[in-house]
JSON list of C-alpha atoms in Angstrom, two decimals:
[
{"chain": "F", "resi": 1, "resn": "UNK", "atom": "CA", "xyz": [69.02, -71.90, 113.50]},
{"chain": "F", "resi": 2, "resn": "UNK", "atom": "CA", "xyz": [65.87, -69.92, 114.40]},
{"chain": "F", "resi": 3, "resn": "UNK", "atom": "CA", "xyz": [66.64, -67.51, 111.57]},
{"chain": "F", "resi": 4, "resn": "UNK", "atom": "CA", "xyz": [66.77, -70.39, 109.04]},
{"chain": "F", "resi": 5, "resn": "UNK", "atom": "CA", "xyz": [63.44, -71.68, 110.33]},
{"chain": "F", "resi": 6, "resn": "UNK", "atom": "CA", "xyz": [61.91, -68.20, 110.02]},
{"chain": "F", "resi": 7, "resn": "UNK", "atom": "CA", "xyz": [63.19, -67.82, 106.45]},
{"chain": "F", "resi": 8, "resn": "UNK", "atom": "CA", "xyz": [61.89, -71.28, 105.55]},
{"chain": "F", "resi": 9, "resn": "UNK", "atom": "CA", "xyz": [58.49, -70.49, 107.08]},
{"chain": "F", "resi": 10, "resn": "UNK", "atom": "CA", "xyz": [58.30, -67.22, 105.14]},
{"chain": "F", "resi": 11, "resn": "UNK", "atom": "CA", "xyz": [59.22, -68.94, 101.87]},
{"chain": "F", "resi": 12, "resn": "UNK", "atom": "CA", "xyz": [56.68, -71.69, 102.52]},
{"chain": "F", "resi": 13, "resn": "UNK", "atom": "CA", "xyz": [53.97, -69.09, 103.17]},
{"chain": "F", "resi": 14, "resn": "UNK", "atom": "CA", "xyz": [54.84, -67.22, 99.96]},
{"chain": "F", "resi": 15, "resn": "UNK", "atom": "CA", "xyz": [54.76, -70.50, 98.02]},
{"chain": "F", "resi": 16, "resn": "UNK", "atom": "CA", "xyz": [51.41, -71.50, 99.49]},
{"chain": "F", "resi": 17, "resn": "UNK", "atom": "CA", "xyz": [49.90, -68.08, 98.73]},
{"chain": "F", "resi": 18, "resn": "UNK", "atom": "CA", "xyz": [51.12, -68.18, 95.15]},
{"chain": "F", "resi": 19, "resn": "UNK", "atom": "CA", "xyz": [49.71, -71.69, 94.76]},
{"chain": "F", "resi": 20, "resn": "UNK", "atom": "CA", "xyz": [46.37, -70.60, 96.20]},
{"chain": "F", "resi": 21, "resn": "UNK", "atom": "CA", "xyz": [46.06, -67.68, 93.80]},
{"chain": "F", "resi": 22, "resn": "UNK", "atom": "CA", "xyz": [47.04, -69.93, 90.89]},
{"chain": "F", "resi": 23, "resn": "UNK", "atom": "CA", "xyz": [44.45, -72.49, 91.98]},
{"chain": "F", "resi": 24, "resn": "UNK", "atom": "CA", "xyz": [41.74, -69.81, 92.03]},
{"chain": "F", "resi": 25, "resn": "UNK", "atom": "CA", "xyz": [42.33, -69.21, 88.34]},
{"chain": "F", "resi": 26, "resn": "UNK", "atom": "CA", "xyz": [41.56, -71.89, 85.78]},
{"chain": "F", "resi": 27, "resn": "UNK", "atom": "CA", "xyz": [44.82, -72.77, 84.05]},
{"chain": "F", "resi": 28, "resn": "UNK", "atom": "CA", "xyz": [42.98, -73.13, 80.74]},
{"chain": "F", "resi": 29, "resn": "UNK", "atom": "CA", "xyz": [41.43, -69.64, 80.97]},
{"chain": "F", "resi": 30, "resn": "UNK", "atom": "CA", "xyz": [44.13, -68.20, 78.75]},
{"chain": "F", "resi": 31, "resn": "UNK", "atom": "CA", "xyz": [43.81, -66.72, 75.29]},
{"chain": "F", "resi": 32, "resn": "UNK", "atom": "CA", "xyz": [43.63, -69.23, 72.45]},
{"chain": "F", "resi": 33, "resn": "UNK", "atom": "CA", "xyz": [47.03, -70.06, 71.06]},
{"chain": "F", "resi": 34, "resn": "UNK", "atom": "CA", "xyz": [48.07, -68.39, 67.82]},
{"chain": "F", "resi": 35, "resn": "UNK", "atom": "CA", "xyz": [49.58, -69.76, 64.64]},
{"chain": "F", "resi": 36, "resn": "UNK", "atom": "CA", "xyz": [52.94, -68.28, 65.64]},
{"chain": "F", "resi": 37, "resn": "UNK", "atom": "CA", "xyz": [52.77, -69.94, 69.06]},
{"chain": "F", "resi": 38, "resn": "UNK", "atom": "CA", "xyz": [51.88, -73.30, 67.54]},
{"chain": "F", "resi": 39, "resn": "UNK", "atom": "CA", "xyz": [54.76, -73.05, 65.07]},
{"chain": "F", "resi": 40, "resn": "UNK", "atom": "CA", "xyz": [57.17, -72.18, 67.90]},
{"chain": "F", "resi": 41, "resn": "UNK", "atom": "CA", "xyz": [55.79, -74.99, 70.05]},
{"chain": "F", "resi": 42, "resn": "UNK", "atom": "CA", "xyz": [56.37, -77.49, 67.25]},
{"chain": "F", "resi": 43, "resn": "UNK", "atom": "CA", "xyz": [60.01, -76.35, 67.09]},
{"chain": "F", "resi": 44, "resn": "UNK", "atom": "CA", "xyz": [60.60, -76.37, 70.85]},
{"chain": "F", "resi": 45, "resn": "UNK", "atom": "CA", "xyz": [58.66, -79.44, 71.92]},
{"chain": "F", "resi": 46, "resn": "UNK", "atom": "CA", "xyz": [61.02, -82.19, 70.67]},
{"chain": "F", "resi": 47, "resn": "UNK", "atom": "CA", "xyz": [63.93, -80.91, 72.77]},
{"chain": "F", "resi": 48, "resn": "UNK", "atom": "CA", "xyz": [61.65, -80.39, 75.78]},
{"chain": "F", "resi": 49, "resn": "UNK", "atom": "CA", "xyz": [60.28, -83.93, 75.40]},
{"chain": "F", "resi": 50, "resn": "UNK", "atom": "CA", "xyz": [63.78, -85.37, 75.22]},
{"chain": "F", "resi": 51, "resn": "UNK", "atom": "CA", "xyz": [64.78, -83.41, 78.33]},
{"chain": "F", "resi": 52, "resn": "UNK", "atom": "CA", "xyz": [61.61, -84.50, 80.17]},
{"chain": "F", "resi": 53, "resn": "UNK", "atom": "CA", "xyz": [62.14, -88.19, 79.36]},
{"chain": "F", "resi": 54, "resn": "UNK", "atom": "CA", "xyz": [65.85, -88.11, 80.25]},
{"chain": "F", "resi": 55, "resn": "UNK", "atom": "CA", "xyz": [65.24, -86.24, 83.51]},
{"chain": "F", "resi": 56, "resn": "UNK", "atom": "CA", "xyz": [62.15, -88.28, 84.42]},
{"chain": "F", "resi": 57, "resn": "UNK", "atom": "CA", "xyz": [60.19, -85.06, 84.84]},
{"chain": "F", "resi": 58, "resn": "UNK", "atom": "CA", "xyz": [56.96, -85.29, 86.79]},
{"chain": "F", "resi": 59, "resn": "UNK", "atom": "CA", "xyz": [54.97, -82.48, 85.14]},
{"chain": "F", "resi": 60, "resn": "UNK", "atom": "CA", "xyz": [51.48, -83.70, 84.28]},
{"chain": "F", "resi": 61, "resn": "UNK", "atom": "CA", "xyz": [47.83, -82.88, 83.69]},
{"chain": "F", "resi": 62, "resn": "UNK", "atom": "CA", "xyz": [45.66, -82.91, 86.80]},
{"chain": "F", "resi": 63, "resn": "UNK", "atom": "CA", "xyz": [42.05, -82.37, 87.79]},
{"chain": "F", "resi": 64, "resn": "UNK", "atom": "CA", "xyz": [41.44, -79.59, 90.31]},
{"chain": "F", "resi": 65, "resn": "UNK", "atom": "CA", "xyz": [39.27, -79.99, 93.40]},
{"chain": "F", "resi": 66, "resn": "UNK", "atom": "CA", "xyz": [36.55, -78.22, 91.38]},
{"chain": "F", "resi": 67, "resn": "UNK", "atom": "CA", "xyz": [36.76, -80.97, 88.73]},
{"chain": "F", "resi": 68, "resn": "UNK", "atom": "CA", "xyz": [38.49, -78.75, 86.14]},
{"chain": "F", "resi": 69, "resn": "UNK", "atom": "CA", "xyz": [41.43, -79.84, 83.98]},
{"chain": "F", "resi": 70, "resn": "UNK", "atom": "CA", "xyz": [44.70, -78.17, 84.89]},
{"chain": "F", "resi": 71, "resn": "UNK", "atom": "CA", "xyz": [48.42, -78.83, 84.69]},
{"chain": "F", "resi": 72, "resn": "UNK", "atom": "CA", "xyz": [51.17, -79.01, 87.29]},
{"chain": "F", "resi": 73, "resn": "UNK", "atom": "CA", "xyz": [54.78, -78.58, 86.26]},
{"chain": "F", "resi": 74, "resn": "UNK", "atom": "CA", "xyz": [57.93, -79.24, 88.20]},
{"chain": "F", "resi": 75, "resn": "UNK", "atom": "CA", "xyz": [60.42, -76.55, 89.20]},
{"chain": "F", "resi": 76, "resn": "UNK", "atom": "CA", "xyz": [62.91, -78.35, 86.95]},
{"chain": "F", "resi": 77, "resn": "UNK", "atom": "CA", "xyz": [60.57, -78.06, 83.95]},
{"chain": "F", "resi": 78, "resn": "UNK", "atom": "CA", "xyz": [60.08, -74.37, 84.67]},
{"chain": "F", "resi": 79, "resn": "UNK", "atom": "CA", "xyz": [63.86, -73.88, 84.88]},
{"chain": "F", "resi": 80, "resn": "UNK", "atom": "CA", "xyz": [64.37, -75.80, 81.63]},
{"chain": "F", "resi": 81, "resn": "UNK", "atom": "CA", "xyz": [61.85, -73.65, 79.76]},
{"chain": "F", "resi": 82, "resn": "UNK", "atom": "CA", "xyz": [63.18, -70.37, 81.16]},
{"chain": "F", "resi": 83, "resn": "UNK", "atom": "CA", "xyz": [66.82, -71.28, 80.42]},
{"chain": "F", "resi": 84, "resn": "UNK", "atom": "CA", "xyz": [66.36, -72.94, 77.01]},
{"chain": "F", "resi": 85, "resn": "UNK", "atom": "CA", "xyz": [63.34, -71.30, 75.40]},
{"chain": "F", "resi": 86, "resn": "UNK", "atom": "CA", "xyz": [61.48, -68.01, 75.36]},
{"chain": "F", "resi": 87, "resn": "UNK", "atom": "CA", "xyz": [58.33, -69.61, 76.82]},
{"chain": "F", "resi": 88, "resn": "UNK", "atom": "CA", "xyz": [56.66, -68.72, 80.07]},
{"chain": "F", "resi": 89, "resn": "UNK", "atom": "CA", "xyz": [55.89, -72.16, 81.56]},
{"chain": "F", "resi": 90, "resn": "UNK", "atom": "CA", "xyz": [52.16, -71.52, 81.94]},
{"chain": "F", "resi": 91, "resn": "UNK", "atom": "CA", "xyz": [51.89, -70.60, 78.26]},
{"chain": "F", "resi": 92, "resn": "UNK", "atom": "CA", "xyz": [54.04, -73.50, 77.01]},
{"chain": "F", "resi": 93, "resn": "UNK", "atom": "CA", "xyz": [51.98, -76.01, 79.00]},
{"chain": "F", "resi": 94, "resn": "UNK", "atom": "CA", "xyz": [48.72, -74.37, 77.94]},
{"chain": "F", "resi": 95, "resn": "UNK", "atom": "CA", "xyz": [49.72, -74.74, 74.27]},
{"chain": "F", "resi": 96, "resn": "UNK", "atom": "CA", "xyz": [51.00, -78.27, 74.88]},
{"chain": "F", "resi": 97, "resn": "UNK", "atom": "CA", "xyz": [47.83, -79.49, 76.58]},
{"chain": "F", "resi": 98, "resn": "UNK", "atom": "CA", "xyz": [45.59, -77.87, 73.98]},
{"chain": "F", "resi": 99, "resn": "UNK", "atom": "CA", "xyz": [47.60, -79.30, 71.08]},
{"chain": "F", "resi": 100, "resn": "UNK", "atom": "CA", "xyz": [47.46, -82.81, 72.53]},
{"chain": "F", "resi": 101, "resn": "UNK", "atom": "CA", "xyz": [43.77, -82.47, 73.35]},
{"chain": "F", "resi": 102, "resn": "UNK", "atom": "CA", "xyz": [43.07, -81.06, 69.88]},
{"chain": "F", "resi": 103, "resn": "UNK", "atom": "CA", "xyz": [44.91, -83.93, 68.18]},
{"chain": "F", "resi": 104, "resn": "UNK", "atom": "CA", "xyz": [42.91, -86.37, 70.27]},
{"chain": "F", "resi": 105, "resn": "UNK", "atom": "CA", "xyz": [39.62, -84.68, 69.32]},
{"chain": "F", "resi": 106, "resn": "UNK", "atom": "CA", "xyz": [40.55, -84.69, 65.62]},
{"chain": "F", "resi": 107, "resn": "UNK", "atom": "CA", "xyz": [41.44, -88.39, 65.77]},
{"chain": "F", "resi": 108, "resn": "UNK", "atom": "CA", "xyz": [38.64, -89.67, 68.00]},
{"chain": "F", "resi": 109, "resn": "UNK", "atom": "CA", "xyz": [35.81, -87.11, 67.70]},
{"chain": "F", "resi": 110, "resn": "UNK", "atom": "CA", "xyz": [32.76, -87.82, 69.85]},
{"chain": "F", "resi": 111, "resn": "UNK", "atom": "CA", "xyz": [34.59, -90.58, 71.73]},
{"chain": "F", "resi": 112, "resn": "UNK", "atom": "CA", "xyz": [36.45, -87.82, 73.65]},
{"chain": "F", "resi": 113, "resn": "UNK", "atom": "CA", "xyz": [34.08, -84.84, 73.53]},
{"chain": "F", "resi": 114, "resn": "UNK", "atom": "CA", "xyz": [31.04, -83.77, 75.52]},
{"chain": "F", "resi": 115, "resn": "UNK", "atom": "CA", "xyz": [30.28, -86.21, 78.33]},
{"chain": "F", "resi": 116, "resn": "UNK", "atom": "CA", "xyz": [33.04, -88.50, 77.02]},
{"chain": "F", "resi": 117, "resn": "UNK", "atom": "CA", "xyz": [35.80, -85.91, 77.54]},
{"chain": "F", "resi": 118, "resn": "UNK", "atom": "CA", "xyz": [38.36, -87.17, 80.07]},
{"chain": "F", "resi": 119, "resn": "UNK", "atom": "CA", "xyz": [38.33, -84.94, 83.16]},
{"chain": "F", "resi": 120, "resn": "UNK", "atom": "CA", "xyz": [41.97, -83.89, 82.75]},
{"chain": "F", "resi": 121, "resn": "UNK", "atom": "CA", "xyz": [41.52, -82.93, 79.08]},
{"chain": "F", "resi": 122, "resn": "UNK", "atom": "CA", "xyz": [40.88, -79.24, 78.31]},
{"chain": "F", "resi": 123, "resn": "UNK", "atom": "CA", "xyz": [38.21, -78.03, 75.96]},
{"chain": "F", "resi": 124, "resn": "UNK", "atom": "CA", "xyz": [39.87, -76.89, 72.71]},
{"chain": "F", "resi": 125, "resn": "UNK", "atom": "CA", "xyz": [38.37, -74.03, 70.73]},
{"chain": "F", "resi": 126, "resn": "UNK", "atom": "CA", "xyz": [37.35, -74.35, 67.08]},
{"chain": "F", "resi": 127, "resn": "UNK", "atom": "CA", "xyz": [40.06, -71.82, 66.15]},
{"chain": "F", "resi": 128, "resn": "UNK", "atom": "CA", "xyz": [42.72, -73.93, 67.88]},
{"chain": "F", "resi": 129, "resn": "UNK", "atom": "CA", "xyz": [41.39, -77.06, 66.17]},
{"chain": "F", "resi": 130, "resn": "UNK", "atom": "CA", "xyz": [41.62, -75.29, 62.80]},
{"chain": "F", "resi": 131, "resn": "UNK", "atom": "CA", "xyz": [45.26, -74.33, 63.46]},
{"chain": "F", "resi": 132, "resn": "UNK", "atom": "CA", "xyz": [46.10, -77.90, 64.49]},
{"chain": "F", "resi": 133, "resn": "UNK", "atom": "CA", "xyz": [44.35, -79.24, 61.39]},
{"chain": "F", "resi": 134, "resn": "UNK", "atom": "CA", "xyz": [46.30, -76.83, 59.17]},
{"chain": "F", "resi": 135, "resn": "UNK", "atom": "CA", "xyz": [49.77, -77.05, 60.72]},
{"chain": "F", "resi": 136, "resn": "UNK", "atom": "CA", "xyz": [49.68, -80.68, 61.86]},
{"chain": "F", "resi": 137, "resn": "UNK", "atom": "CA", "xyz": [47.75, -82.49, 59.11]},
{"chain": "F", "resi": 138, "resn": "UNK", "atom": "CA", "xyz": [48.78, -86.03, 60.06]}
]
């Protein structure tokens, strides 16, 4: 039994360290998504959404202690993406959050930008907005 407790403690420490280093980085400090990534996301998202609804997945946007938008995904969501797509979870969720935020900005403009931007909504670049406008015109 002591060996199991030691292994568990070691795994917990590794998990906490990996979470701390992830928290030090802003999730949204990734390169802008590309046209190819957006096209692939549009293909992969419907199946992911169906899986997420059916499995009652808990992945969601969050606000960090520093007040920055971020995203937390479940181990099940990570497993789904790794087993069923070619996406790294952090990239898939970056694209997803930026696409949804971009669509919201295009639909609601100043109601959701600047001081009106919800705290869990990332800032979307002009280049990303242009790709959304072009590939998702509705």
